[in-house]
CSV table of C-alpha atoms and ligand atoms in Angstrom, one decimal:
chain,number,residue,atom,x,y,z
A,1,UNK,CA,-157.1,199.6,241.5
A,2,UNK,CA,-154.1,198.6,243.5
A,3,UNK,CA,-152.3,195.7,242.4
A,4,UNK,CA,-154.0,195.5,239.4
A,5,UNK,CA,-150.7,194.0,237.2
A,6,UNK,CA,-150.0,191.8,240.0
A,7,UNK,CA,-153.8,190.5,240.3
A,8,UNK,CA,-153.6,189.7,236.4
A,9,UNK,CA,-150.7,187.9,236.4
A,10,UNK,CA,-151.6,185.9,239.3
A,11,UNK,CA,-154.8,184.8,238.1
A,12,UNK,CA,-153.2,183.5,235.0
A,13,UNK,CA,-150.0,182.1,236.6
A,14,UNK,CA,-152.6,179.8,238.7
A,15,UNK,CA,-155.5,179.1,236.1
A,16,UNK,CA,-152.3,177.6,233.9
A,17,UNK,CA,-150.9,175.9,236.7
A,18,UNK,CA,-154.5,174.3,237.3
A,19,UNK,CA,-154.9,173.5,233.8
A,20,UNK,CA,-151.8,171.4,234.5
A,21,UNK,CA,-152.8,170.0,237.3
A,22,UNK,CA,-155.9,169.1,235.8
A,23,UNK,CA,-154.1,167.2,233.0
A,24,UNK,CA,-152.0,165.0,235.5
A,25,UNK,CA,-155.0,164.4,238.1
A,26,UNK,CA,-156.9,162.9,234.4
A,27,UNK,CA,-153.8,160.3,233.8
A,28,UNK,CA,-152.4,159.8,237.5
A,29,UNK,CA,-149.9,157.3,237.3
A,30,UNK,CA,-148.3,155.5,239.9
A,31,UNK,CA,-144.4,156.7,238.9
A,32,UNK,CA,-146.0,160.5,239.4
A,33,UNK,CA,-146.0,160.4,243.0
A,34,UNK,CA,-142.9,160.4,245.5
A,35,UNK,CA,-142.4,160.5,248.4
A,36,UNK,CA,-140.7,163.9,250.6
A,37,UNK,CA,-137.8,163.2,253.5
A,38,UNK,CA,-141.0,164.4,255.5
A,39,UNK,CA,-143.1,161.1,254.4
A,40,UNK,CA,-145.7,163.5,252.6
A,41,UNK,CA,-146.5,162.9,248.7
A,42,UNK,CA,-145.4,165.2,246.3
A,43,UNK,CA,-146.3,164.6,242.3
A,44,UNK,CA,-145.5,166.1,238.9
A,45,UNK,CA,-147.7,168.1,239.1
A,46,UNK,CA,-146.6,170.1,242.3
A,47,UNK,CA,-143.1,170.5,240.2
A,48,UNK,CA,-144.9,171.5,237.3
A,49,UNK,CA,-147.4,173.7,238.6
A,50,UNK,CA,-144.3,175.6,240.6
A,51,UNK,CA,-142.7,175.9,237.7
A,52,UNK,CA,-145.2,177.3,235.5
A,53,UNK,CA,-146.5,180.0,238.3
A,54,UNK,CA,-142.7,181.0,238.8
A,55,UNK,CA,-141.7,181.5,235.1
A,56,UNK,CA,-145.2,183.1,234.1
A,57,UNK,CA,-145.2,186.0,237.5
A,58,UNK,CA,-141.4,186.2,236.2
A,59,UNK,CA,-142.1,186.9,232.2
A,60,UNK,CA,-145.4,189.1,233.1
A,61,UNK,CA,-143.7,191.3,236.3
A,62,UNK,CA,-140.5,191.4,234.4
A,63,UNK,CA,-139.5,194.8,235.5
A,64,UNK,CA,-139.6,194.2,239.2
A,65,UNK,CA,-137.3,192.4,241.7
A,66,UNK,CA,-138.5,188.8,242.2
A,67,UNK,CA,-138.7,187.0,245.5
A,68,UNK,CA,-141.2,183.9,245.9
A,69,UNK,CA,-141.7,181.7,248.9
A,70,UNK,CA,-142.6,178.2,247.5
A,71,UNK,CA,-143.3,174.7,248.7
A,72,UNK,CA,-141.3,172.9,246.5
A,73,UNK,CA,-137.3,172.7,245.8
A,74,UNK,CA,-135.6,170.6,242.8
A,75,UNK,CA,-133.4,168.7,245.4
A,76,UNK,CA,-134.9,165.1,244.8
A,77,UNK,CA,-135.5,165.9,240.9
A,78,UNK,CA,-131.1,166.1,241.1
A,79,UNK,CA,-131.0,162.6,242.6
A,80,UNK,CA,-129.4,159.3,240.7
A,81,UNK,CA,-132.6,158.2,238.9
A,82,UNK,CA,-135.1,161.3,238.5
A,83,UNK,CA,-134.4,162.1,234.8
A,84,UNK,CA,-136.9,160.4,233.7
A,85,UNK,CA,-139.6,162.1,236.2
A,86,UNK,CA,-137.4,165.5,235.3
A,87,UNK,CA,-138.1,164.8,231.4
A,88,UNK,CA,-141.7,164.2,231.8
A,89,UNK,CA,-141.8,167.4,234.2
A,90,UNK,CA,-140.2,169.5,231.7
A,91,UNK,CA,-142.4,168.0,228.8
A,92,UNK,CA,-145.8,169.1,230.8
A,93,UNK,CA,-144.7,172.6,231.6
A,94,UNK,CA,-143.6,173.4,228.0
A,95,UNK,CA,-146.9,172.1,226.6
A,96,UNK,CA,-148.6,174.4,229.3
A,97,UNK,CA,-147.0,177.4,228.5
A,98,UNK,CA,-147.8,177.0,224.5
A,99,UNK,CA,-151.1,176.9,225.2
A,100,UNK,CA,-151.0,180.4,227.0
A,101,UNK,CA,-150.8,183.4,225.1
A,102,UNK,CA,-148.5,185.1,226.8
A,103,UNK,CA,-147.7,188.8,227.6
A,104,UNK,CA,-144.0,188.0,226.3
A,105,UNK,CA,-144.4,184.6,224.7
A,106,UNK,CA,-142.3,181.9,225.4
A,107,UNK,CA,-139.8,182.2,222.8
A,108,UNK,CA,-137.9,178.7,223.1
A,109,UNK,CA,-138.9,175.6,224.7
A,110,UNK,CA,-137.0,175.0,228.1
A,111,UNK,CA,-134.7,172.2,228.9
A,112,UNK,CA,-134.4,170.4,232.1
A,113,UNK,CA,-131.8,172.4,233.6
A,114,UNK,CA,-134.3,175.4,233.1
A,115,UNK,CA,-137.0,173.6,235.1
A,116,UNK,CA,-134.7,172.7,237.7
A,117,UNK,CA,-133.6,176.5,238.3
A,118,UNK,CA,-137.9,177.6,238.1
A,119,UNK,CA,-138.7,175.3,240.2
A,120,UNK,CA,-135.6,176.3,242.8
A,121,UNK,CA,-136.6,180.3,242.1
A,122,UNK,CA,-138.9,179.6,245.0
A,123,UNK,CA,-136.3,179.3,247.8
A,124,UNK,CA,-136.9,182.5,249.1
A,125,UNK,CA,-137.2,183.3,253.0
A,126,UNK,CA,-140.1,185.8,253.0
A,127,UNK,CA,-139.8,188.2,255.9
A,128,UNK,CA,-140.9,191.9,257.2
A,129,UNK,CA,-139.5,193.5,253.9
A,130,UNK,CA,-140.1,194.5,250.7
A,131,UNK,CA,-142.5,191.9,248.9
A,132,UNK,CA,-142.9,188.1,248.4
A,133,UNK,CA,-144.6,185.8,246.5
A,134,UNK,CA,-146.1,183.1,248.4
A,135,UNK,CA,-147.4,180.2,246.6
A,136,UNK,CA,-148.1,176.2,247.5
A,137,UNK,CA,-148.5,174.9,244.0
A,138,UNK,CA,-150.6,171.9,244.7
A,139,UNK,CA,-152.4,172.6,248.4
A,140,UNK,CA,-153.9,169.5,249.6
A,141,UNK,CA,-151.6,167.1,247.4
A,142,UNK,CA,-153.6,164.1,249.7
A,143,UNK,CA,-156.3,165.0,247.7
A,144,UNK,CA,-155.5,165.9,244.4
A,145,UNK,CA,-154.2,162.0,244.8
A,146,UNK,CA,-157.9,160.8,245.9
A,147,UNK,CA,-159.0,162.7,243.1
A,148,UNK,CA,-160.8,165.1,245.3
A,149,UNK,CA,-160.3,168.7,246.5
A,150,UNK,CA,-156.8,170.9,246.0
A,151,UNK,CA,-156.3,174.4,245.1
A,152,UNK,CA,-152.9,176.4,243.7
A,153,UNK,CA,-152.8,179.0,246.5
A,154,UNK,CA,-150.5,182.2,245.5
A,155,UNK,CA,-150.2,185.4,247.8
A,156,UNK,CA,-148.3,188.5,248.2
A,157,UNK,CA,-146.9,189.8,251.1
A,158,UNK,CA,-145.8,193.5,251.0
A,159,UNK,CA,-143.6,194.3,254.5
A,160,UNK,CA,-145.2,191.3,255.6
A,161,UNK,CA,-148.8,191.9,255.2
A,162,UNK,CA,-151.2,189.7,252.5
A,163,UNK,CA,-151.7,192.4,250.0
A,164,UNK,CA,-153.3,189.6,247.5
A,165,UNK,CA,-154.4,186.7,247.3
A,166,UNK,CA,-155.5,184.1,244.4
A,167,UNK,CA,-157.2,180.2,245.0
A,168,UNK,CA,-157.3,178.1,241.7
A,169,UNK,CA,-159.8,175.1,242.9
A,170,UNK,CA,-160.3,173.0,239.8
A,171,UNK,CA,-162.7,170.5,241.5
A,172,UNK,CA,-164.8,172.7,243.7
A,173,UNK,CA,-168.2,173.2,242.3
A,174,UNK,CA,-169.6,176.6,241.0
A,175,UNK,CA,-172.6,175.9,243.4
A,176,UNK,CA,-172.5,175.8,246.8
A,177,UNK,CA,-171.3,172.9,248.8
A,178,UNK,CA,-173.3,173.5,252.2
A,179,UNK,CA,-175.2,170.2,252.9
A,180,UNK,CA,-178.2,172.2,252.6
A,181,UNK,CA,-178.2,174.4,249.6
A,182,UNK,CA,-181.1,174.9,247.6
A,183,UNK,CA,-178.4,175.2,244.5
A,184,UNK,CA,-177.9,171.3,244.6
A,185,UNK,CA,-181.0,170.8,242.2
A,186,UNK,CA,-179.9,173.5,240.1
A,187,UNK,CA,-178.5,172.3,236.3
A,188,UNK,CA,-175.3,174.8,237.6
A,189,UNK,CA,-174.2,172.3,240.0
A,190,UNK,CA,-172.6,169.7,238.0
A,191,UNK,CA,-170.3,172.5,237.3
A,192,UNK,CA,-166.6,172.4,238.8
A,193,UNK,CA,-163.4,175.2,238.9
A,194,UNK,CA,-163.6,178.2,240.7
A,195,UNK,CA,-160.8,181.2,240.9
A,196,UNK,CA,-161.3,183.3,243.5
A,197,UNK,CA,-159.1,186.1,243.8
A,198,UNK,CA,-158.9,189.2,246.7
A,199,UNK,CA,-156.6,192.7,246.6
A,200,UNK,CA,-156.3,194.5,249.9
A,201,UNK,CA,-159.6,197.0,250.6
A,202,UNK,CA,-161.0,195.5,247.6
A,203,UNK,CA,-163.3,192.5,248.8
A,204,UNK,CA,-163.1,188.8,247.4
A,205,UNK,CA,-164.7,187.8,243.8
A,206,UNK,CA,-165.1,184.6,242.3
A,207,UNK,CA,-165.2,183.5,238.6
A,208,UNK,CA,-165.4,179.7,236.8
A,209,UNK,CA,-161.8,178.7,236.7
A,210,UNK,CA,-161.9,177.8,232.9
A,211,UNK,CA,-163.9,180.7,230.9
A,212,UNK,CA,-164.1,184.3,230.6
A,213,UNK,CA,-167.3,184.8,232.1
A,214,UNK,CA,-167.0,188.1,234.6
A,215,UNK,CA,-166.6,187.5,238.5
A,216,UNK,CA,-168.9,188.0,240.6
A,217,UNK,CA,-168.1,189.3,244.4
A,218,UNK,CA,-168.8,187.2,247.2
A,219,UNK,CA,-169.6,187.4,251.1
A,220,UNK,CA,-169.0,185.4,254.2
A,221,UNK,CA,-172.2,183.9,255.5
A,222,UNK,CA,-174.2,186.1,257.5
A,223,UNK,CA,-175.4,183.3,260.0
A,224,UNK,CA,-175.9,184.4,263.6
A,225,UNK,CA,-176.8,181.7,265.5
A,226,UNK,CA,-174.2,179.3,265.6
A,227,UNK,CA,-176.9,176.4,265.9
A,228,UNK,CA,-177.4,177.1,261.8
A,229,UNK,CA,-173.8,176.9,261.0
A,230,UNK,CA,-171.9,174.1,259.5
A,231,UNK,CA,-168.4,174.4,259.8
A,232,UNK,CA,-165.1,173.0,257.4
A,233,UNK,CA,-162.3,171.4,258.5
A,234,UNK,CA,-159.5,168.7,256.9
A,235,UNK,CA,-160.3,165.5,255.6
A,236,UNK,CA,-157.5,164.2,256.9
A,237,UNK,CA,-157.4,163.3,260.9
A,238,UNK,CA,-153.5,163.4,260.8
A,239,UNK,CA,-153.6,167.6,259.5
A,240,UNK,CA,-156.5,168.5,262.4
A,241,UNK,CA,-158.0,167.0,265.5
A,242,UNK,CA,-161.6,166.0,264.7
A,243,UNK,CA,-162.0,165.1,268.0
A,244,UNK,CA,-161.7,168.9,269.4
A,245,UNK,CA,-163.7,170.5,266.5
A,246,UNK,CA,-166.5,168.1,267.5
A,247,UNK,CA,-165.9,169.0,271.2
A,248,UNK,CA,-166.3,173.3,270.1
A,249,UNK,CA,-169.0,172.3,267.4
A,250,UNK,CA,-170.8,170.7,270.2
A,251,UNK,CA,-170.6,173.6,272.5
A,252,UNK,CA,-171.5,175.8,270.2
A,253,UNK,CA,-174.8,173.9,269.6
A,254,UNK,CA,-173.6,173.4,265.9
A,255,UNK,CA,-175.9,170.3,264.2
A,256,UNK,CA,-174.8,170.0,261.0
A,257,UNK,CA,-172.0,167.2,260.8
A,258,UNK,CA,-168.8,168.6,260.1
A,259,UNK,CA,-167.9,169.1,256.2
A,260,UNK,CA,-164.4,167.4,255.7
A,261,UNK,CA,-162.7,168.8,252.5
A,262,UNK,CA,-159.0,168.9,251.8
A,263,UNK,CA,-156.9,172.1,251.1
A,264,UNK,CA,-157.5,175.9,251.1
A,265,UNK,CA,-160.5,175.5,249.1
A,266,UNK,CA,-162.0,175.5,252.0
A,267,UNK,CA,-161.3,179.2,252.5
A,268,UNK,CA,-162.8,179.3,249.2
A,269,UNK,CA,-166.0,177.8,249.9
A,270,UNK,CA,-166.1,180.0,253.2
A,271,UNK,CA,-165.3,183.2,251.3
A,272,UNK,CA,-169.0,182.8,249.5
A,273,UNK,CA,-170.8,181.8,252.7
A,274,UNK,CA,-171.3,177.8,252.1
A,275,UNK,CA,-170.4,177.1,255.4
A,276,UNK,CA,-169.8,179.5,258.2
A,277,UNK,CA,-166.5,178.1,260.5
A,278,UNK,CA,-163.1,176.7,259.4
A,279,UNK,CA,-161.3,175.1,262.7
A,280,UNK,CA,-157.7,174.1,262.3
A,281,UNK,CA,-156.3,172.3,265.0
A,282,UNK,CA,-152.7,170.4,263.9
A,283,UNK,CA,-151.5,167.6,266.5
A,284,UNK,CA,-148.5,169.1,268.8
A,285,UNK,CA,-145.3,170.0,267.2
A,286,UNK,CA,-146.3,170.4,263.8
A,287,UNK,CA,-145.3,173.8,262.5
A,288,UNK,CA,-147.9,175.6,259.9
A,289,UNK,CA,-146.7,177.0,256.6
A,290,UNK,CA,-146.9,180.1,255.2
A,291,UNK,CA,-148.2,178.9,251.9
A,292,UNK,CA,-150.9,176.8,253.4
A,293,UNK,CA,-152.7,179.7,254.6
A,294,UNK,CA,-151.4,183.5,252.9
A,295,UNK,CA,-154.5,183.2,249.5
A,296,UNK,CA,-156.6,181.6,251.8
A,297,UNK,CA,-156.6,184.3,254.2
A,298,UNK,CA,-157.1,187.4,252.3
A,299,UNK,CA,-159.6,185.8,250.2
A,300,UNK,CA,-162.0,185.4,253.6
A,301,UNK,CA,-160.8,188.4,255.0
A,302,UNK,CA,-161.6,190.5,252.1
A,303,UNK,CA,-164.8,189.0,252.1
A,304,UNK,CA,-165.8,189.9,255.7
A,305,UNK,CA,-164.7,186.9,257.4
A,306,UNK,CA,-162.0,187.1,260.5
A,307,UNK,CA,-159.3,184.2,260.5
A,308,UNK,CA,-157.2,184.4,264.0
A,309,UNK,CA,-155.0,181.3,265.9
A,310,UNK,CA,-157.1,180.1,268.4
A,311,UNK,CA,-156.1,182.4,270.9
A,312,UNK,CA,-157.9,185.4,268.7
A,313,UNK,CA,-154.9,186.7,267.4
A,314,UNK,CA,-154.2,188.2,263.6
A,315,UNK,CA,-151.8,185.6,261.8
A,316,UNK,CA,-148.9,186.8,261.5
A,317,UNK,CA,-147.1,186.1,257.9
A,318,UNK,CA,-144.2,188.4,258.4
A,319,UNK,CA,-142.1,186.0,260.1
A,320,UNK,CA,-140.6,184.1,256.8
A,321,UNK,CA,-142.0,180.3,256.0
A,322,UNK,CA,-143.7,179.5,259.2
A,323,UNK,CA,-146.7,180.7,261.1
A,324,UNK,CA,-146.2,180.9,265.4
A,325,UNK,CA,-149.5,180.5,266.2
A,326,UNK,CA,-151.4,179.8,269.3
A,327,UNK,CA,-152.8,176.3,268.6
A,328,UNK,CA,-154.7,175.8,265.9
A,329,UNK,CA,-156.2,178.5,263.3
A,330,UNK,CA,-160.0,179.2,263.8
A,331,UNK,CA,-162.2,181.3,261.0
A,332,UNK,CA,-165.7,182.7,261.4
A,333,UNK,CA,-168.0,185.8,260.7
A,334,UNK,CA,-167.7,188.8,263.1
A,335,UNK,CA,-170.9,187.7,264.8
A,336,UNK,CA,-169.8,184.2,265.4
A,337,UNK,CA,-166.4,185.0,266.0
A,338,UNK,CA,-166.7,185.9,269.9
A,339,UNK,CA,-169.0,182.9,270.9
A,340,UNK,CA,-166.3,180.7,268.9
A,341,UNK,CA,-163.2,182.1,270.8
A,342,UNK,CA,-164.9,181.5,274.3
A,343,UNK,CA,-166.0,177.8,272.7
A,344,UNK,CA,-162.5,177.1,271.5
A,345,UNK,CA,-160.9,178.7,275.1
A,346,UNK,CA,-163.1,176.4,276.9
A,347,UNK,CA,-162.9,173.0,274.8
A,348,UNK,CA,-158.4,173.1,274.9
A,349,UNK,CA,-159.0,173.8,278.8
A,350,UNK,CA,-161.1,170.8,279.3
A,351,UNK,CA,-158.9,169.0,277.2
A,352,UNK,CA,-155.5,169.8,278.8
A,353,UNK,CA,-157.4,169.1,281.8
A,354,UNK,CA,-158.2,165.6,281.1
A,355,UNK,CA,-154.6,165.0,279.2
A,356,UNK,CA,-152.7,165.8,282.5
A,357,UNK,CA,-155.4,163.4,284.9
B,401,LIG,N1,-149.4,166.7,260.4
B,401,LIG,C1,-149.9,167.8,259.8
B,401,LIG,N2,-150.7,168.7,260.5
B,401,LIG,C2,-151.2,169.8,259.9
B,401,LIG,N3,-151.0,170.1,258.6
B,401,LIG,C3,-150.3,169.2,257.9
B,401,LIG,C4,-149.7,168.1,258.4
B,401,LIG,N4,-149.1,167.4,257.5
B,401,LIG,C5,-149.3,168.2,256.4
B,401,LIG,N5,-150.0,169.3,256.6
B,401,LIG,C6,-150.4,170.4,255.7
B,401,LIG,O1,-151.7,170.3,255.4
B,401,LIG,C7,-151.9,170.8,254.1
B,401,LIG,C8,-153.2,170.3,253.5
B,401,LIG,O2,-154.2,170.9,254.3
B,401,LIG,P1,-155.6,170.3,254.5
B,401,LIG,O3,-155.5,169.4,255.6
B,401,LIG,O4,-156.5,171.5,254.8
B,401,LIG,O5,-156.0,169.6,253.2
B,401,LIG,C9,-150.7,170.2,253.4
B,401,LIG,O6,-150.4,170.9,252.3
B,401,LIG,P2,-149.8,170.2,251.0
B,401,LIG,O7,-150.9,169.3,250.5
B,401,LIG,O8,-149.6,171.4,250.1
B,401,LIG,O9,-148.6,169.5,251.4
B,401,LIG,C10,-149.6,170.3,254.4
B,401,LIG,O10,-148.8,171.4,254.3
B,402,LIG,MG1,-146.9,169.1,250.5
B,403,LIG,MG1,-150.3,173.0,251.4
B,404,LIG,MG1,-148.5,171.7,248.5
């Protein structure tokens, strides 16, 4: 199989990571969580769980040229003040990574300065060439602060295509999550942590995040009718405009309410068919990330699903961190996929139409 050294050490770069992400989420303290230039949170555990997935893809692919696209940079860890923080950082990686047993094991225990460089490994540009790790280390940090959905999202890109993709969702359950399913009374569903993981003409498999047990391949839902789907979108109003979903929903005679989770593990939960529809529609002027997208899209793509910008076209992830896209970013099954672009054309019309009355 194609990418098959890559797959392996991206599954284990981002089950580690989760396991440390895991650990913080457990003991969340208030001195874990800053604050970005941009307003938005960012915890330890983002640090940490960059750190971890650069220095593991680094020790396991040591023979290649390394280029990742990352989320986070050390720049506030430098600041007056952030030792302490940069201690306990460097403290939770080091106990991560002697837990793994590596392909090269870790032979001494890093030291802050170490971390710092890890962490600011990610500062990469991406583009059309050669290849590029992608990865958001904590996706959905909002979340992973409620204590409720986030995933560690790492891709490839190879001359600017997603060649492979891996979603680590620690809290998603092994059963479905559509409002419906008949797996809710089943003893499985108290069960949380998925992987799912996708290679390029290989389709999309998902396995419990925390044992050995083999994956099983999954599939888009095969839902027709639009009046039987349920569709995802963020639980946060500020990331997507709830009030346009509603408005496509609507025309598209969808019933169920909509099902708000944070973070790409909602491309997870679409890749194996527990709700049909992802609609992504940021307020004007924000510009989407790479990372927030790159796992999330191969993993439904490979598993039959189209993701387009809501003017039907193919994201485009060769144009370095961020995504020019046509409005929002709108994900259904082949079937659905045509009634959903004519829904979509027809709700921003009428909304542009009343904006400019
Ligand atoms: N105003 C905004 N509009 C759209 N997306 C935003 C946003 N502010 C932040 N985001 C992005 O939304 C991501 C979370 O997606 P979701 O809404 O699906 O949970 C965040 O990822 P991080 O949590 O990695 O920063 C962030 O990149
Ligand atoms: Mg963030
Ligand atoms: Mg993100
Ligand atoms: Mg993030």
């Amino acid at each position: 199989m194609a990418y098959e050294k890559e797959l392996d050490a991206a599954k284990k770069a981002a089950s580690l990571a989760a396991r440390l992400c895991q650990k913080v989420q457990k003991e969340l303290l208030q001195s874990d969580v800053q604050s970005k230039s941009d307003k938005s949170p960012v915890t330890v555990a983002d640090y940490g769980s960059q750190a971890v997935v650069s220095l593991l893809l680094q020790r396991e692919l040591s023979s290649e040229p390394f280029s990742l696209v990352a989320e986070e940079d050390s720049a506030d860890l430098r600041k007056d003040g952030s030792h302490e923080i940069l201690e306990r950082i460097t403290k939770l990686v080091n106990d991560t990574l002697a837990t793994e047993n590596l392909h090269k094991p870790v032979d001494s225990t890093l030291s802050t300065d170490d971390l710092l460089k890890a962490i600011d490994c990610g500062t990469s540009e991406g583009g059309p060439n050669g290849r590029h790790w992608v990865l958001d280390p904590i996706d959905g940090t909002k979340g992973f602060l409620r204590g409720d959905q986030y995933a560690v999202a790492l891709g490839l890109l190879e001359e600017g295509k997603v060649v492979l993709g891996v979603l680590a969702c620690p809290n998603l359950p092994l059963a479905s999550i559509a409002g419906d399913s008949k797996d809710k009374n089943s003893s499985s569903s108290d069960e949380k942590g998925c992987l799912f993981f996708a290679t390029i003409g290989s389709g999309t498999y998902m396995q419990p995040l925390d044992s050995k047990s083999d994956p099983v391949k999954v599939h888009v839902s095969s839902v027709e009718n639009p009046e039987e789907a349920s569709f995802f979108e963020s639980f946060e109003g500020a990331h997507s405009l709830h009030d346009l979903s509603s408005s496509i929903a609507n025309k598209l005679g969808v019933k169920a309410p909509p099902v708000r989770i944070d973070s790409q593990a909602k491309y997870g939960a679409l890749s194996r068919g527990d709700g049909a529809i992802y609609l992504r529609f940021p307020h004007k002027g924000y510009r989407e990330k790479i990372w927030d997208h790159v796992a999330g899209a191969i993993v439904v793509t490979e598993a039959g699903g189209i993701v387009t910008d809501a003017g039907g076209k193919a994201l485009d992830f060769s144009k370095g961190k961020y995504l020019d896209l046509d409005t929002g970013i709108i994900v259904a099954n082949e079937k659905i996929m045509p009634l959903l672009l004519k829904a979509v054309r027809e709700s921003i019309a009428e909304q542009e139409k009343a904006s400019s009355l």
